[in-house]
């Protein structure tokens, strides 16, 4: 993390105290940049190519505090990881929309909503139930 007091104070003054507090609670630092867009979940995507380090110039400010990175839709994931330099708004204008594409859902592994398989076949191995004999009899 590139941290300096002057950079930190400058970014707080640019984004305001409320947004600075939100970023400190979600990102762990305060960043200032240009708002590129917002996804359906309310996550905001920013870019700052002037003052940020080379690989840290694109970031997402999550809408809620307990943010899971799998909540980032595929088109924004492509933009934030530089797979495609076009924003999702530019992609929608240039590419045809297919009807078979499902809306984005977050990964639910490790939560109560995760898939739990169950077995419908009979067990193939019998359980061992030991027979206890009395000692000294």
PDB file of C-alpha atoms in Angstrom:
ATOM      1  CA  UNK A   1       0.000   0.000   0.000  1.00  0.00           C
ATOM      2  CA  UNK A   2       1.468   3.302  -1.005  1.00  0.00           C
ATOM      3  CA  UNK A   3       0.656   5.482   1.962  1.00  0.00           C
ATOM      4  CA  UNK A   4       1.763   8.976   2.789  1.00  0.00           C
ATOM      5  CA  UNK A   5       0.120  11.542   5.015  1.00  0.00           C
ATOM      6  CA  UNK A   6      -0.060  14.180   2.276  1.00  0.00           C
ATOM      7  CA  UNK A   7      -1.625  11.732  -0.204  1.00  0.00           C
ATOM      8  CA  UNK A   8      -4.093  10.561   2.432  1.00  0.00           C
ATOM      9  CA  UNK A   9      -5.177  14.090   3.442  1.00  0.00           C
ATOM     10  CA  UNK A  10      -5.381  15.216  -0.197  1.00  0.00           C
ATOM     11  CA  UNK A  11      -7.653  12.298  -1.085  1.00  0.00           C
ATOM     12  CA  UNK A  12      -9.872  12.930   1.956  1.00  0.00           C
ATOM     13  CA  UNK A  13     -10.313  16.537   0.844  1.00  0.00           C
ATOM     14  CA  UNK A  14     -11.124  15.417  -2.723  1.00  0.00           C
ATOM     15  CA  UNK A  15     -13.722  12.745  -1.871  1.00  0.00           C
ATOM     16  CA  UNK A  16     -15.211  14.278   1.281  1.00  0.00           C
ATOM     17  CA  UNK A  17     -15.407  12.923   4.825  1.00  0.00           C
ATOM     18  CA  UNK A  18     -18.383  10.593   4.284  1.00  0.00           C
ATOM     19  CA  UNK A  19     -16.894   8.850   1.244  1.00  0.00           C
ATOM     20  CA  UNK A  20     -13.470   8.812   2.915  1.00  0.00           C
ATOM     21  CA  UNK A  21     -14.950   7.003   5.935  1.00  0.00           C
ATOM     22  CA  UNK A  22     -16.763   4.516   3.649  1.00  0.00           C
ATOM     23  CA  UNK A  23     -13.545   3.818   1.732  1.00  0.00           C
ATOM     24  CA  UNK A  24     -11.544   3.361   4.946  1.00  0.00           C
ATOM     25  CA  UNK A  25     -14.093   0.823   6.191  1.00  0.00           C
ATOM     26  CA  UNK A  26     -14.251  -1.125   2.897  1.00  0.00           C
ATOM     27  CA  UNK A  27     -10.915  -0.571   1.116  1.00  0.00           C
ATOM     28  CA  UNK A  28      -8.629   0.232   4.026  1.00  0.00           C
ATOM     29  CA  UNK A  29      -7.400   3.412   2.331  1.00  0.00           C
ATOM     30  CA  UNK A  30      -8.795   6.558   0.731  1.00  0.00           C
ATOM     31  CA  UNK A  31      -8.496   6.919  -3.046  1.00  0.00           C
ATOM     32  CA  UNK A  32      -9.673   9.724  -5.308  1.00  0.00           C
ATOM     33  CA  UNK A  33     -10.409   9.297  -8.984  1.00  0.00           C
ATOM     34  CA  UNK A  34     -12.916   9.543 -11.800  1.00  0.00           C
ATOM     35  CA  UNK A  35     -16.155   7.592 -11.476  1.00  0.00           C
ATOM     36  CA  UNK A  36     -16.305   5.344 -14.538  1.00  0.00           C
ATOM     37  CA  UNK A  37     -19.585   3.610 -13.791  1.00  0.00           C
ATOM     38  CA  UNK A  38     -21.855   1.764 -11.394  1.00  0.00           C
ATOM     39  CA  UNK A  39     -23.127  -1.812 -11.664  1.00  0.00           C
ATOM     40  CA  UNK A  40     -26.591  -3.172 -10.820  1.00  0.00           C
ATOM     41  CA  UNK A  41     -25.573  -3.898  -7.193  1.00  0.00           C
ATOM     42  CA  UNK A  42     -24.527  -0.267  -6.632  1.00  0.00           C
ATOM     43  CA  UNK A  43     -20.758  -0.889  -6.646  1.00  0.00           C
ATOM     44  CA  UNK A  44     -18.871   2.118  -8.012  1.00  0.00           C
ATOM     45  CA  UNK A  45     -15.860   1.719 -10.316  1.00  0.00           C
ATOM     46  CA  UNK A  46     -13.133   4.363 -10.356  1.00  0.00           C
ATOM     47  CA  UNK A  47      -9.964   5.097 -12.292  1.00  0.00           C
ATOM     48  CA  UNK A  48      -7.041   7.433 -11.559  1.00  0.00           C
ATOM     49  CA  UNK A  49      -4.101   7.172 -13.951  1.00  0.00           C
ATOM     50  CA  UNK A  50      -2.365  10.341 -12.769  1.00  0.00           C
ATOM     51  CA  UNK A  51      -1.485   9.834  -9.095  1.00  0.00           C
ATOM     52  CA  UNK A  52      -2.007   6.118  -8.417  1.00  0.00           C
ATOM     53  CA  UNK A  53       0.567   3.389  -8.901  1.00  0.00           C
ATOM     54  CA  UNK A  54       0.567   1.482 -12.204  1.00  0.00           C
ATOM     55  CA  UNK A  55      -1.484  -1.600 -11.239  1.00  0.00           C
ATOM     56  CA  UNK A  56      -3.588   0.181  -8.610  1.00  0.00           C
ATOM     57  CA  UNK A  57      -5.222   2.827 -10.763  1.00  0.00           C
ATOM     58  CA  UNK A  58      -8.566   1.007 -11.144  1.00  0.00           C
ATOM     59  CA  UNK A  59     -10.636   0.039  -8.128  1.00  0.00           C
ATOM     60  CA  UNK A  60     -14.155  -0.678  -6.933  1.00  0.00           C
ATOM     61  CA  UNK A  61     -15.867   0.957  -3.972  1.00  0.00           C
ATOM     62  CA  UNK A  62     -18.442  -1.586  -2.797  1.00  0.00           C
ATOM     63  CA  UNK A  63     -21.992  -0.549  -2.012  1.00  0.00           C
ATOM     64  CA  UNK A  64     -22.129  -2.583   1.181  1.00  0.00           C
ATOM     65  CA  UNK A  65     -19.578  -3.204   3.884  1.00  0.00           C
ATOM     66  CA  UNK A  66     -19.441  -7.021   3.783  1.00  0.00           C
ATOM     67  CA  UNK A  67     -18.356  -7.180   0.152  1.00  0.00           C
ATOM     68  CA  UNK A  68     -17.459 -10.400  -1.628  1.00  0.00           C
ATOM     69  CA  UNK A  69     -15.297 -10.008  -4.763  1.00  0.00           C
ATOM     70  CA  UNK A  70     -17.424 -12.601  -6.582  1.00  0.00           C
ATOM     71  CA  UNK A  71     -20.175  -9.970  -6.620  1.00  0.00           C
ATOM     72  CA  UNK A  72     -18.336  -8.097  -9.385  1.00  0.00           C
ATOM     73  CA  UNK A  73     -20.094  -8.837 -12.716  1.00  0.00           C
ATOM     74  CA  UNK A  74     -18.044 -10.319 -15.556  1.00  0.00           C
ATOM     75  CA  UNK A  75     -18.004  -7.169 -17.694  1.00  0.00           C
ATOM     76  CA  UNK A  76     -16.674  -5.059 -14.813  1.00  0.00           C
ATOM     77  CA  UNK A  77     -14.211  -7.824 -13.901  1.00  0.00           C
ATOM     78  CA  UNK A  78     -12.828  -7.590 -17.449  1.00  0.00           C
ATOM     79  CA  UNK A  79     -12.409  -3.829 -17.111  1.00  0.00           C
ATOM     80  CA  UNK A  80     -10.876  -3.792 -13.620  1.00  0.00           C
ATOM     81  CA  UNK A  81      -8.327  -6.498 -14.540  1.00  0.00           C
ATOM     82  CA  UNK A  82      -7.505  -4.888 -17.894  1.00  0.00           C
ATOM     83  CA  UNK A  83      -8.703  -7.802 -19.996  1.00  0.00           C
ATOM     84  CA  UNK A  84     -10.596  -5.219 -22.034  1.00  0.00           C
ATOM     85  CA  UNK A  85     -10.044  -1.469 -21.889  1.00  0.00           C
ATOM     86  CA  UNK A  86     -13.672  -0.757 -22.820  1.00  0.00           C
ATOM     87  CA  UNK A  87     -16.193  -0.103 -20.066  1.00  0.00           C
ATOM     88  CA  UNK A  88     -19.386  -2.219 -19.918  1.00  0.00           C
ATOM     89  CA  UNK A  89     -21.356   0.732 -21.324  1.00  0.00           C
ATOM     90  CA  UNK A  90     -19.097   0.767 -24.388  1.00  0.00           C
ATOM     91  CA  UNK A  91     -19.347  -3.025 -24.700  1.00  0.00           C
ATOM     92  CA  UNK A  92     -23.160  -2.955 -24.660  1.00  0.00           C
ATOM     93  CA  UNK A  93     -23.153  -0.416 -27.481  1.00  0.00           C
ATOM     94  CA  UNK A  94     -20.664  -2.405 -29.601  1.00  0.00           C
ATOM     95  CA  UNK A  95     -21.638  -6.028 -28.984  1.00  0.00           C
ATOM     96  CA  UNK A  96     -24.998  -7.665 -29.681  1.00  0.00           C
ATOM     97  CA  UNK A  97     -26.884  -8.756 -26.558  1.00  0.00           C
ATOM     98  CA  UNK A  98     -27.681 -12.470 -26.392  1.00  0.00           C
ATOM     99  CA  UNK A  99     -30.882 -13.682 -24.782  1.00  0.00           C
ATOM    100  CA  UNK A 100     -29.256 -16.783 -23.305  1.00  0.00           C
ATOM    101  CA  UNK A 101     -26.929 -14.837 -20.965  1.00  0.00           C
ATOM    102  CA  UNK A 102     -28.134 -15.168 -17.367  1.00  0.00           C
ATOM    103  CA  UNK A 103     -27.923 -12.271 -14.918  1.00  0.00           C
ATOM    104  CA  UNK A 104     -24.907 -12.224 -12.614  1.00  0.00           C
ATOM    105  CA  UNK A 105     -25.126 -14.005  -9.257  1.00  0.00           C
ATOM    106  CA  UNK A 106     -22.537 -14.033  -6.491  1.00  0.00           C
ATOM    107  CA  UNK A 107     -20.667 -17.178  -5.446  1.00  0.00           C
ATOM    108  CA  UNK A 108     -22.478 -18.756  -2.475  1.00  0.00           C
ATOM    109  CA  UNK A 109     -19.834 -21.332  -1.513  1.00  0.00           C
ATOM    110  CA  UNK A 110     -19.334 -21.542   2.229  1.00  0.00           C
ATOM    111  CA  UNK A 111     -22.634 -19.847   3.050  1.00  0.00           C
ATOM    112  CA  UNK A 112     -26.040 -21.160   4.080  1.00  0.00           C
ATOM    113  CA  UNK A 113     -27.243 -20.708   0.489  1.00  0.00           C
ATOM    114  CA  UNK A 114     -24.591 -23.024  -0.996  1.00  0.00           C
ATOM    115  CA  UNK A 115     -25.513 -26.226  -2.826  1.00  0.00           C
ATOM    116  CA  UNK A 116     -25.693 -29.281  -0.592  1.00  0.00           C
ATOM    117  CA  UNK A 117     -25.787 -32.627  -2.386  1.00  0.00           C
ATOM    118  CA  UNK A 118     -27.650 -35.567  -0.903  1.00  0.00           C
ATOM    119  CA  UNK A 119     -27.461 -39.260  -1.623  1.00  0.00           C
ATOM    120  CA  UNK A 120     -30.489 -41.183  -2.927  1.00  0.00           C
ATOM    121  CA  UNK A 121     -28.815 -44.604  -3.216  1.00  0.00           C
ATOM    122  CA  UNK A 122     -28.542 -47.298  -0.598  1.00  0.00           C
ATOM    123  CA  UNK A 123     -25.197 -47.537   1.212  1.00  0.00           C
ATOM    124  CA  UNK A 124     -22.807 -50.075  -0.330  1.00  0.00           C
ATOM    125  CA  UNK A 125     -20.816 -50.648   2.841  1.00  0.00           C
ATOM    126  CA  UNK A 126     -22.342 -51.940   6.047  1.00  0.00           C
ATOM    127  CA  UNK A 127     -21.574 -50.122   9.255  1.00  0.00           C
ATOM    128  CA  UNK A 128     -19.543 -51.973  11.853  1.00  0.00           C
ATOM    129  CA  UNK A 129     -21.284 -52.284  15.168  1.00  0.00           C
ATOM    130  CA  UNK A 130     -18.944 -53.912  17.690  1.00  0.00           C
ATOM    131  CA  UNK A 131     -20.349 -56.439  20.163  1.00  0.00           C
ATOM    132  CA  UNK A 132     -19.135 -55.714  23.648  1.00  0.00           C
ATOM    133  CA  UNK A 133     -18.422 -58.691  25.877  1.00  0.00           C
ATOM    134  CA  UNK A 134     -18.100 -58.390  29.610  1.00  0.00           C
ATOM    135  CA  UNK A 135     -14.611 -58.764  31.044  1.00  0.00           C
ATOM    136  CA  UNK A 136     -13.714 -61.437  33.471  1.00  0.00           C
ATOM    137  CA  UNK A 137     -16.719 -63.533  32.858  1.00  0.00           C
TER     138      UNK A 137
END
